[in-house]
Short mmCIF file of C-alpha atoms and ligand atoms in Angstrom, two decimals:
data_model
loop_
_atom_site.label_atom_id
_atom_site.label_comp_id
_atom_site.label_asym_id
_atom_site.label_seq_id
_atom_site.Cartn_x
_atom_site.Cartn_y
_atom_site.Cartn_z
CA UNK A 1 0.00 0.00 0.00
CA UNK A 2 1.28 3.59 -0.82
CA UNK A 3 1.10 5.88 2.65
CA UNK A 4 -0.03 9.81 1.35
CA UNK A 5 -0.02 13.29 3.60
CA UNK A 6 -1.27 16.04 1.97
CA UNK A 7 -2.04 19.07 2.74
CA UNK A 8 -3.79 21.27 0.41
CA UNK A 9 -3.01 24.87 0.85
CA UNK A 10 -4.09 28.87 -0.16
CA UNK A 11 -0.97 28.95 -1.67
CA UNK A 12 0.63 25.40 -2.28
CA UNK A 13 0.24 22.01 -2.22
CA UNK A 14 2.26 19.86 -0.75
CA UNK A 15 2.44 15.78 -0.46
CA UNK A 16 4.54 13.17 0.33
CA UNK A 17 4.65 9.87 -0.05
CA UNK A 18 6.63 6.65 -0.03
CA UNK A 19 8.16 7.94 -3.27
CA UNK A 20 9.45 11.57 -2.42
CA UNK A 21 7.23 14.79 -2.31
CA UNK A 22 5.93 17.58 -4.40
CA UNK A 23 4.86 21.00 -3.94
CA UNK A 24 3.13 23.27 -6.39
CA UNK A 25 0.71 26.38 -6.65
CA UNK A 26 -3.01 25.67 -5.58
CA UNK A 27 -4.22 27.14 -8.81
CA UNK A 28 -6.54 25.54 -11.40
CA UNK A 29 -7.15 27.04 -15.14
CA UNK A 30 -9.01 26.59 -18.23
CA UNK A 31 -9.28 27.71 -21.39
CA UNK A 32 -11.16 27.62 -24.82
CA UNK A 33 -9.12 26.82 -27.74
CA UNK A 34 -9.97 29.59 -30.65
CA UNK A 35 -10.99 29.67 -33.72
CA UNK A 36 -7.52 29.66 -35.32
CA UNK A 37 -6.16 26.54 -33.03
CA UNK A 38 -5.59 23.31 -34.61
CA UNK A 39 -7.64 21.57 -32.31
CA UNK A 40 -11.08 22.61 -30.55
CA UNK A 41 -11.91 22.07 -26.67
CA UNK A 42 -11.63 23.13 -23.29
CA UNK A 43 -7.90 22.16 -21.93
CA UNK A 44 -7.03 22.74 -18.14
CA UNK A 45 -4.18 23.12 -16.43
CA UNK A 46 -3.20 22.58 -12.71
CA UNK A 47 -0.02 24.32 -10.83
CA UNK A 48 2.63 26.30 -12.50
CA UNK A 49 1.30 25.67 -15.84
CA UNK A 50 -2.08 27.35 -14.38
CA UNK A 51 -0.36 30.43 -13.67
CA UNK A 52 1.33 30.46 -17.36
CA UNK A 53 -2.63 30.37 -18.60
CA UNK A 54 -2.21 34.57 -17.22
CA UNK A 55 -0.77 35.01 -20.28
CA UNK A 56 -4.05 34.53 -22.54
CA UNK A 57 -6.78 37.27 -21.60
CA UNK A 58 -9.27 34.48 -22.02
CA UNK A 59 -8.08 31.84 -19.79
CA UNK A 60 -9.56 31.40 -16.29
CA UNK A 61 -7.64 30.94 -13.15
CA UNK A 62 -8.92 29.82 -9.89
CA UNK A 63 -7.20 29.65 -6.39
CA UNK A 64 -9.68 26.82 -5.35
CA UNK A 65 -8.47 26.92 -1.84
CA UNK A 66 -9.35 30.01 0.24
CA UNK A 67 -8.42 30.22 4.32
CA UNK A 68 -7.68 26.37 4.07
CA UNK A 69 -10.98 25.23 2.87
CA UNK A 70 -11.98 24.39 -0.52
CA UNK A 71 -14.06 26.54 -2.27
CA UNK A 72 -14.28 25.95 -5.69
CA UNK A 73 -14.91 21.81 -5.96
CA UNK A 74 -14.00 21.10 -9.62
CA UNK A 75 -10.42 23.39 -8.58
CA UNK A 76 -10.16 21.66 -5.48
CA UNK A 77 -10.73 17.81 -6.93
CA UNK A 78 -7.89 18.78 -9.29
CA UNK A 79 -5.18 20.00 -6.94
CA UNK A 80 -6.12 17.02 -5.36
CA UNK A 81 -5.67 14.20 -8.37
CA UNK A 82 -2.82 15.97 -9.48
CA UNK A 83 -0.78 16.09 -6.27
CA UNK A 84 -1.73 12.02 -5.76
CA UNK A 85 -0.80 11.12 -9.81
CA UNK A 86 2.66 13.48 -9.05
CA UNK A 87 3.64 11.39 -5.66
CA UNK A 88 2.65 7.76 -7.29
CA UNK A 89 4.54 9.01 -10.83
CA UNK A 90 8.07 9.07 -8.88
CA UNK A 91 7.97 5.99 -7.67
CA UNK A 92 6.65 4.10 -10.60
CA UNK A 93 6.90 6.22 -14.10
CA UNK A 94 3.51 5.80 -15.53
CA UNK A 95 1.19 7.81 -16.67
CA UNK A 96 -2.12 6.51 -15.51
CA UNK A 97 -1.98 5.25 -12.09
CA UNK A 98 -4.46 6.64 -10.31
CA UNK A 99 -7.20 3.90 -11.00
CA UNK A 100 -5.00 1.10 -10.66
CA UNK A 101 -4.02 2.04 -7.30
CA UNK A 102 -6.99 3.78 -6.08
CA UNK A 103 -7.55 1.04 -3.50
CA UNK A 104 -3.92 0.40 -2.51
CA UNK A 105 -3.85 4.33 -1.01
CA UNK A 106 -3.62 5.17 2.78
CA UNK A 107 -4.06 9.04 2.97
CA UNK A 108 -4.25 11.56 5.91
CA UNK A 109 -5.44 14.99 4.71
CA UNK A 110 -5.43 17.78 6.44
CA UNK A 111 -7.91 20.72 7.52
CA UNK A 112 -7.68 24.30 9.34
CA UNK A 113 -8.07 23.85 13.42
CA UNK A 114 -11.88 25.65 12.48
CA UNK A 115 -12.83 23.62 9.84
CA UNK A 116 -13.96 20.26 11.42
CA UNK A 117 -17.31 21.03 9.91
CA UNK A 118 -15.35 21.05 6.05
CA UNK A 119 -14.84 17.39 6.83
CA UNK A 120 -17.68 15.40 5.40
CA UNK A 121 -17.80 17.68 2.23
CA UNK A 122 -13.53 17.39 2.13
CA UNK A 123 -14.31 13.76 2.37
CA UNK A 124 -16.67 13.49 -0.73
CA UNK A 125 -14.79 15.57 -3.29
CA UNK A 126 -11.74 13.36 -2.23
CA UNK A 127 -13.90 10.34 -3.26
CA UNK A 128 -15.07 11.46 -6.24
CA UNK A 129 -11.39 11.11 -7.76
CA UNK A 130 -9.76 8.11 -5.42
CA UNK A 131 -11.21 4.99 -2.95
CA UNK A 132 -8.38 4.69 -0.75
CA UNK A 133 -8.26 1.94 1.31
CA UNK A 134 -7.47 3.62 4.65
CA UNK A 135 -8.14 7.30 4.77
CA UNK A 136 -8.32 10.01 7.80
CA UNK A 137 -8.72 13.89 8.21
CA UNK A 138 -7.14 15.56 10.68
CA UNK A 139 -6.23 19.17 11.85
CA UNK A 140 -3.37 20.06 9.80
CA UNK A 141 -0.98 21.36 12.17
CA UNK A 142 -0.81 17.51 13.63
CA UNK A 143 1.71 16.80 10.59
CA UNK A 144 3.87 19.50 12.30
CA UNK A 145 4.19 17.97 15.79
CA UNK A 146 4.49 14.46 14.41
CA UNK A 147 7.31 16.03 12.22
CA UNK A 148 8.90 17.56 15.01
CA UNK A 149 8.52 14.03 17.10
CA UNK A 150 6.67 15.66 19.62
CA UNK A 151 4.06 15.19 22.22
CA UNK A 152 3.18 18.25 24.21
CA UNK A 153 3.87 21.66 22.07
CA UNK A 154 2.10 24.73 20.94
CA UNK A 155 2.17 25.07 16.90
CA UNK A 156 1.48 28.05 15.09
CA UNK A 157 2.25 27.20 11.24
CA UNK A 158 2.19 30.69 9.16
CA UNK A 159 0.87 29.74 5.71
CA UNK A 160 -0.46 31.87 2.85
CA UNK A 161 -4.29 32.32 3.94
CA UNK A 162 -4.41 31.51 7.66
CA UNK A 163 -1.85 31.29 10.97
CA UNK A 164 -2.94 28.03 12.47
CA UNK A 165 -1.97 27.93 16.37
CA UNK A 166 -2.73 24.54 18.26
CA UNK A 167 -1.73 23.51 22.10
CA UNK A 168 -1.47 19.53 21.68
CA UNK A 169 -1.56 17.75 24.80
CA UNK A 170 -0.46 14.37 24.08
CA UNK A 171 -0.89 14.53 20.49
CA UNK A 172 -4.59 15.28 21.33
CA UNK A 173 -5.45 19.26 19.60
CA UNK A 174 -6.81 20.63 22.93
CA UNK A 175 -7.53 24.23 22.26
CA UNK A 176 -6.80 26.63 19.21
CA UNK A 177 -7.59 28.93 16.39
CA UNK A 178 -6.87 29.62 13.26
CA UNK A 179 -5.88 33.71 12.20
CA UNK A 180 -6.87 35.13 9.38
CA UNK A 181 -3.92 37.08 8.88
CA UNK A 182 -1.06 34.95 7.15
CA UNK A 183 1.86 35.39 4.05
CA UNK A 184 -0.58 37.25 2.44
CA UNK A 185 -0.65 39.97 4.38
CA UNK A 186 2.71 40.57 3.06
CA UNK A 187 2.75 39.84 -0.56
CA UNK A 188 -0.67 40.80 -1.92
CA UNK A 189 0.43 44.51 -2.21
CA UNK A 190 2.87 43.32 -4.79
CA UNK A 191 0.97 41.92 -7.00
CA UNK A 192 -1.60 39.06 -6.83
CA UNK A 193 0.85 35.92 -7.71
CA UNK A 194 3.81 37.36 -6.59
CA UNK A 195 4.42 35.10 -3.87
CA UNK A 196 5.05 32.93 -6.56
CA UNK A 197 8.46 34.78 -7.81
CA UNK A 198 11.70 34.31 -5.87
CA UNK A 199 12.12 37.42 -7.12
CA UNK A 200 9.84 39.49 -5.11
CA UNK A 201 11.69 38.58 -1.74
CA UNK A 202 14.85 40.10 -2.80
CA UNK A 203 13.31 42.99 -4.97
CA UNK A 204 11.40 44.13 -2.42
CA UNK A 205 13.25 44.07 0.57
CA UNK A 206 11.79 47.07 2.26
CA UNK A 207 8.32 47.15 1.74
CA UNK A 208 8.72 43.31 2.74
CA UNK A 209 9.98 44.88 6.09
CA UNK A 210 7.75 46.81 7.05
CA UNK A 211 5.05 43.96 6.07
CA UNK A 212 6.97 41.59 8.32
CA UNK A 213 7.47 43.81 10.76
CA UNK A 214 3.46 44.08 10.83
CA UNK A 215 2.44 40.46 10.68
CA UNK A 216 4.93 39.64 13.30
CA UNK A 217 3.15 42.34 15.83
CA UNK A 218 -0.31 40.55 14.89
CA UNK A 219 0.88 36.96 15.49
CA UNK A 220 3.13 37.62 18.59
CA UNK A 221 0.06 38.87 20.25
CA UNK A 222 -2.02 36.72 19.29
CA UNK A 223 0.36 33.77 20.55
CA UNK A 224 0.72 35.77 23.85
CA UNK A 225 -3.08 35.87 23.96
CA UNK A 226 -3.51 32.30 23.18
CA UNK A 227 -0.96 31.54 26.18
CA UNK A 228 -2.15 33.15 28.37
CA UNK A 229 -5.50 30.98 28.14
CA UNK A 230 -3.46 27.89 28.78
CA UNK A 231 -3.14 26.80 32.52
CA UNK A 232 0.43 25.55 31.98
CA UNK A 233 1.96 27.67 29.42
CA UNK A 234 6.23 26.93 30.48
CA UNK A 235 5.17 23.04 29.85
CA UNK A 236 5.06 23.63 26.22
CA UNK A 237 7.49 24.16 23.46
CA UNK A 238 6.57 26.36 20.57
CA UNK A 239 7.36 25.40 17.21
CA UNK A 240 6.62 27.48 13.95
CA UNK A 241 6.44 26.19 10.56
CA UNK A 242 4.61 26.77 7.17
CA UNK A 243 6.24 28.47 4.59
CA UNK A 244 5.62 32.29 6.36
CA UNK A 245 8.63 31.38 8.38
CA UNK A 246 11.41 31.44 5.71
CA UNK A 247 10.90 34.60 4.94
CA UNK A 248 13.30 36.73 5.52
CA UNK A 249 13.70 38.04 9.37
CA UNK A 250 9.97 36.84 10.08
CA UNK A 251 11.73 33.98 12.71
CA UNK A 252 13.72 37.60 14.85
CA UNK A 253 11.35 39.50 14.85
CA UNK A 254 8.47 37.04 16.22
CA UNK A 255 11.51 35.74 18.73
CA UNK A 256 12.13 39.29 19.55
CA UNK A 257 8.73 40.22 20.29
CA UNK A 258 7.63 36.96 21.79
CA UNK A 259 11.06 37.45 24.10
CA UNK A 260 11.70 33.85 23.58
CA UNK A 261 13.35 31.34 21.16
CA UNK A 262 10.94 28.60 19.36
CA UNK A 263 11.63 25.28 17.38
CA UNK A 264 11.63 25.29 13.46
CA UNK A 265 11.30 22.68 11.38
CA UNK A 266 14.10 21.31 8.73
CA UNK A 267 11.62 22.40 5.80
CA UNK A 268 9.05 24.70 7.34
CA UNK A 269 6.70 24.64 4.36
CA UNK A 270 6.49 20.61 4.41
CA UNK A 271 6.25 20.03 7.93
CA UNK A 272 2.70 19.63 8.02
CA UNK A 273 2.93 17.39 5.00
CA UNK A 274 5.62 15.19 6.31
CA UNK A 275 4.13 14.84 9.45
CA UNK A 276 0.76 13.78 7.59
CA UNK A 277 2.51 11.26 5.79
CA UNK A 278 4.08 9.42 8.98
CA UNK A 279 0.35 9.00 10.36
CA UNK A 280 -0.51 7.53 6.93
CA UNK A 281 2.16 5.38 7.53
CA UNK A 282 1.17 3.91 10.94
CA UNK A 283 -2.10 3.57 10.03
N1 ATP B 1 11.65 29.96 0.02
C1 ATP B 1 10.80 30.83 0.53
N2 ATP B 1 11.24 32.03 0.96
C2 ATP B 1 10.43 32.92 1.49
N3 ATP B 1 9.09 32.72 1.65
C3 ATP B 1 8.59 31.58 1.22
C4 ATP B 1 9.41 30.56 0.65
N4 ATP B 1 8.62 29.52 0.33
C5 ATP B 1 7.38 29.89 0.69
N5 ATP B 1 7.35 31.12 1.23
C6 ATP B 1 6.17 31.84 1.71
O1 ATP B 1 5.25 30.89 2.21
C7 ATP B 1 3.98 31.05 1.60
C8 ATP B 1 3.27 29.72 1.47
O2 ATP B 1 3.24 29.05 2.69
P1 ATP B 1 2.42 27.71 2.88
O3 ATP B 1 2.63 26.80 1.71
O4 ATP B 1 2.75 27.17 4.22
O5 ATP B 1 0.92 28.26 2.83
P2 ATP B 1 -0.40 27.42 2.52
O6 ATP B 1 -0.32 26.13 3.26
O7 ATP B 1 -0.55 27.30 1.05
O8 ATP B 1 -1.53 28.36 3.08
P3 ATP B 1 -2.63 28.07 4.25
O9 ATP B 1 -1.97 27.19 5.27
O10 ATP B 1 -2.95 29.40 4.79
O11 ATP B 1 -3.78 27.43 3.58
C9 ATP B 1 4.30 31.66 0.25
O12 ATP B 1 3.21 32.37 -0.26
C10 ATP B 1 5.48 32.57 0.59
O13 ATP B 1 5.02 33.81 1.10
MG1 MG B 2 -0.91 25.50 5.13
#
């Protein structure tokens, strides 16, 4: 059986799997083909080649993922396909595998902290593309303390749309909430997909900043805030991840405003997706 995480992002989706991992740009597209092209139809695209469809006026592009939660279904289905057919194509270089293995897939998705009640509908657009055999949803920030091979820790995991924070008491998710303030906050100004270009985070160091500067006074007090509702706050360690925390000076200022030092993962971005995929694993 082939073990999945994934995690389906506002900005990325990442998954892992027996064979390796992939990441690439929750965005789904389509477009007519004109009069003057050689063949006629609809053709779609999913990813990177999504975001090349800007370059014809008529093309639509969707971000099928908004705060964590799907909102566009046909967008969503196809992130989701796409990431599974990516993972299995490592490992086994063919081109059609995802019937042939539907029911030899163990896969733990996961969800915002807030959006148990996403679950049932998460769970039927998954099934209209694969029947795996063993199959769980869980809040996503689990993948991050499983990563981290932790028990007891507070996570806060700063991604595109949301900043998930999570006390975990013996694995169990025992209190949290998810902030709507998140990468975004820093990059939209520039331009709607440039989060997408390396390029914008040395281009645009200072207005970056300033923007970091910013998100980093909303989500230290928010984290103080959240602590402070916890009886035992010293018995946990805090560990950031998600990809908000490689950019640049995000990790001193939070430390320096939080006046303490937290854990980060080896790849920040794939925590969650890497700690998904061990659950699969076990399961
Ligand atoms: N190498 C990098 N350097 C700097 N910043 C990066 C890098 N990689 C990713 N980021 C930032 O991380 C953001 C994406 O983070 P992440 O993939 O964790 O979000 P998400 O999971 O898609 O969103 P959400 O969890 O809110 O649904 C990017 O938009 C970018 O701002
Ligand atoms: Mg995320």
């Amino acid at each position: 059986m082939v073990s999945i995480g994934l995690d389906v992002g506002t900005g990325f989706v990442k998954c892992v799997s027996d064979y390796g991992s992939v990441i690439f740009p929750s965005l789904f597209a389509y477009r007519d083909l004109g009069k003057w092209d050689e063949s006629q139809g609809r053709i779609e695209a999913v990813g990177k080649r999504a975001k090349e469809f800007a370059r014809y006026p008529d093309a639509v592009i969707i971000r099928p993922v908004s705060e964590g939660r799907p909102i566009d279904e046909r967008g969503f289905e196809a992130l989701v396909s796409e990431a599974i057919i990516r993972v299995c194509r490592i490992g086994l270089q063919q081109n059609d595998l995802e019937r042939e293995h539907d029911s030899d897939i163990g896969i733990i998705v996961g969800l915002p902290y807030d959006a148990s009640k996403d679950k049932t509908r998460l769970r039927k657009i998954i099934a209209k593309r694969i029947r795996p055999k063993n199959y769980g949803i869980v809040p996503q920030v689990l993948g991050t303390l499983i990563d981290m091979n932790k028990k007891d820790a507070i996570i806060m995991s700063i991604g595109q749309g949301t900043t998930e924070i999570v006390a975990f008491d013996d694995r169990k998710p025992v209190f949290g909430t998810s902030v709507s303030q998140a990468t975004d906050f820093i990059t939209l100004g520039l331009g709607e997909f440039s989060y997408l270009k390396a390029s914008t985070f040395t281009n645009h160091k200072l207005e970056l900043r300033k923007n970091v500067d910013k998100l980093s006074d909303i989500l230290s007090n928010k984290l103080v805030g959240f602590m402070s509702q916890l009886d035992n706050k010293n018995h946990y360690d805090i560990v950031v991840s998600g990809g908000g925390i490689m950019i640049p000076e995000m990790k001193e200022s939070l430390e320096t405003k939080l006046g303490r030092k937290f854990e980060i993962p080896k790849v920040p971005i794939m925590s969650n997706a890497i700690g998904l995929y061990k659950l699969a694993t076990k399961k």
